[in-house]
Amino acid sequence: MTTNPIHTLLIANRGEIALRIMKTAQAMGIRCVAVHSEADAGAPFVDFADEAICIGPAAAADSYLKVEHILDAARQTGANAIHPGYGFLSENTELAERCEAEGIHFVGPPAGAIAAMGSKSAAKALMEEAGVPLVPGYHGDEQTIERFHQEAEKTGFPLLIKASAGGGGKGMRVVRSLAEVNDAVAAAQREAKSSFGDPHLLIERYLENPRHVEVQVMFDKHGNGRYLFDRDCSVQRRHQKIIEEAPAPNIPDAVRKEMGEAAVRCGEAIGYVGAGTVEFLYEPGAGFYFMEMNTRLQVEHPVTELITGLDLVEWQLKVAQGEPLPWAQDALHYSGHAMEARVYAEDPDNDFLPVTGTLFSLREPEGLPGVRVDSGVCQGQEITPWYDPMLAKVIVHGHTRDEARQRLVNALAHYRALGVTLNIDYVCRILEHPDFAEAKLTTHFIEQQGDTLSRPAFSHREQMALSWLAWHHATAAELPAAGGSPWNSRDSFRIGGPKGQRCELRIGSEDDTLHYWMESAGHGRVQLDSEDQSIALKWHRDPDSDGVIVRLNARTVKLGWAVHGERLGVFANAVHWEALVNHPEEQAGDAAGDGQIKAPMHGRITAVTCQVGDTVEAGTALVALEAMKMEHTLRAPVNGTIAAVHCNEGDNAGSGQVLIELHAESVAETSAEEDSE
């Protein structure tokens, strides 16, 4: 029974995890309070909450990491519980202690349990006493260089020197000989001191090709602990996870059970309460070794939820209210396989550097079979440099691992964003790699497969062809429905004109002129000026989206598009890029209709070769515009007289800006001229 029910929950976090917690809490009838920085005032989680309070400027140190600001917000809103999510204050002993002192439920473990796992060295000593397997090494208090030399020789090489208080790869050095120990210790101590304020180090045997396997545990306030099976999180970049899956594949049942029981002993040793994760290094055939315990909810918790059918946030809240866990360990089972991909605003081809910008267009893959999206962003949102670049998580469930893997590839191919570079193409390269498909996993997977994973999915000519087709459909969508009229047909038929048309394309810094022919509905050809061979494309509507399925060079491509001003977003499978398109014939057609000759895109006027009152013939050059590193000549579409000139040489012109107004000769004027001859 609950001793003090939660009626108002303050979520001391932001983004997707804040939204995810609110959805469960509100479904339980709990009122939710969001706290946010000034930079997050318009974020989706703020709008979703029942009440929201600004707690400071954009910098996390001045807002989300201020314990007093969080508690002030709880007092103002009458919140009797605080959920810290993950990151920020989720493993902060001060917040846990202050909540207890003020009679506020802290949805997490007691401060003592957090402190016990806060130091890797102290944690390892506790785990040794609890009979949890440890990697051979040294985690003592004596930190002299002489002691490190002794322990290094005893542990054996290669070994890992790492910060006791750290994480995320900081304060960590691999050492392969005694001669490297001095420099490695000095560097690791400096980095540990700078990053965590604590230079304390430990030594571990360095496992060359381990897997990162973790066990989800849940404890109540009555001394009951259960393990909710395991996850594999081996695929990482810079010691941070990209893809997670549950259960961990290719682990013998006996080892899986031993690992789960060891994780429960770990929690029991520190008086744990709530949801936590015990992380192990696992070497097939050699065993598993305790690495650390995360005393909070994990980013990857949804894969456990999908295979067990449990809502971990719901059970966090029930445990915080004092409810006992209702299941015996033997009654817990898992079904199928789940995978999760983290969607980051980052550039994998530029050392995974975070990327900022505006999400001009966003479509997430919701509604697909077996797919769940935990998102924290919306269309039009600014992605700032202030916080972690993870925008969302795409999670899938299948009957088998391979079904889950293929569903995740398909889901990511339907994740489409314009304005910010994302990592989803890179994630799909991993998912489709033969070694990943066969579950040949290791924490060094990305380094070992670096050359293969860096290969682009499409060649330059394929990108150009797909960009043209995306443009073709994006502009077709703006036209009225054909209604049977031949004038609205999108084929290449022209009265007295060439079938082929041309357009100029830029992708990144690469420019090309492309000629295209519409053979029939759903069938076309394109050819670059620089090549002799044309490319054939066939397409039909994608039943899962408003895009098309394209057949190109014996490949099947899911193609989507989005337009924002001059920007054309092209989404080909999970690969995203932006293109600029200039289509002279379309521009001429528009001008013939209303007499206005407009800049097809942003550029600089390099020449104006007409003036008001000039009589010109169709095809006469009127304006030269430099754009996309190319000069474009804008010509008179019909015979007529120049009525106005709105530009000068050297001007900058915006896309769609009227440059010339032309008074076209009418049919009557032309007939009168012919009769007078």
XYZ file of C-alpha atoms in Angstrom, residues 2 4-9 28-31 80-81 105 107 316-318 320-321:
20
model
C 1.124 3.564 -0.601
C 2.145 8.959 0.843
C 0.694 9.070 -2.673
C 2.301 11.332 -5.262
C -0.137 14.005 -6.429
C 2.207 16.491 -8.126
C 5.455 15.459 -9.791
C -1.533 7.630 -13.556
C -3.499 10.770 -12.662
C -0.459 12.672 -11.392
C -0.143 16.398 -12.100
C 5.466 16.412 -3.401
C 7.788 14.391 -5.681
C 9.620 11.969 -2.714
C 12.104 9.219 -7.451
C 9.627 4.027 -10.274
C 6.666 6.116 -9.157
C 4.913 3.203 -7.439
C 8.607 5.904 -4.517
C 5.105 5.834 -3.024
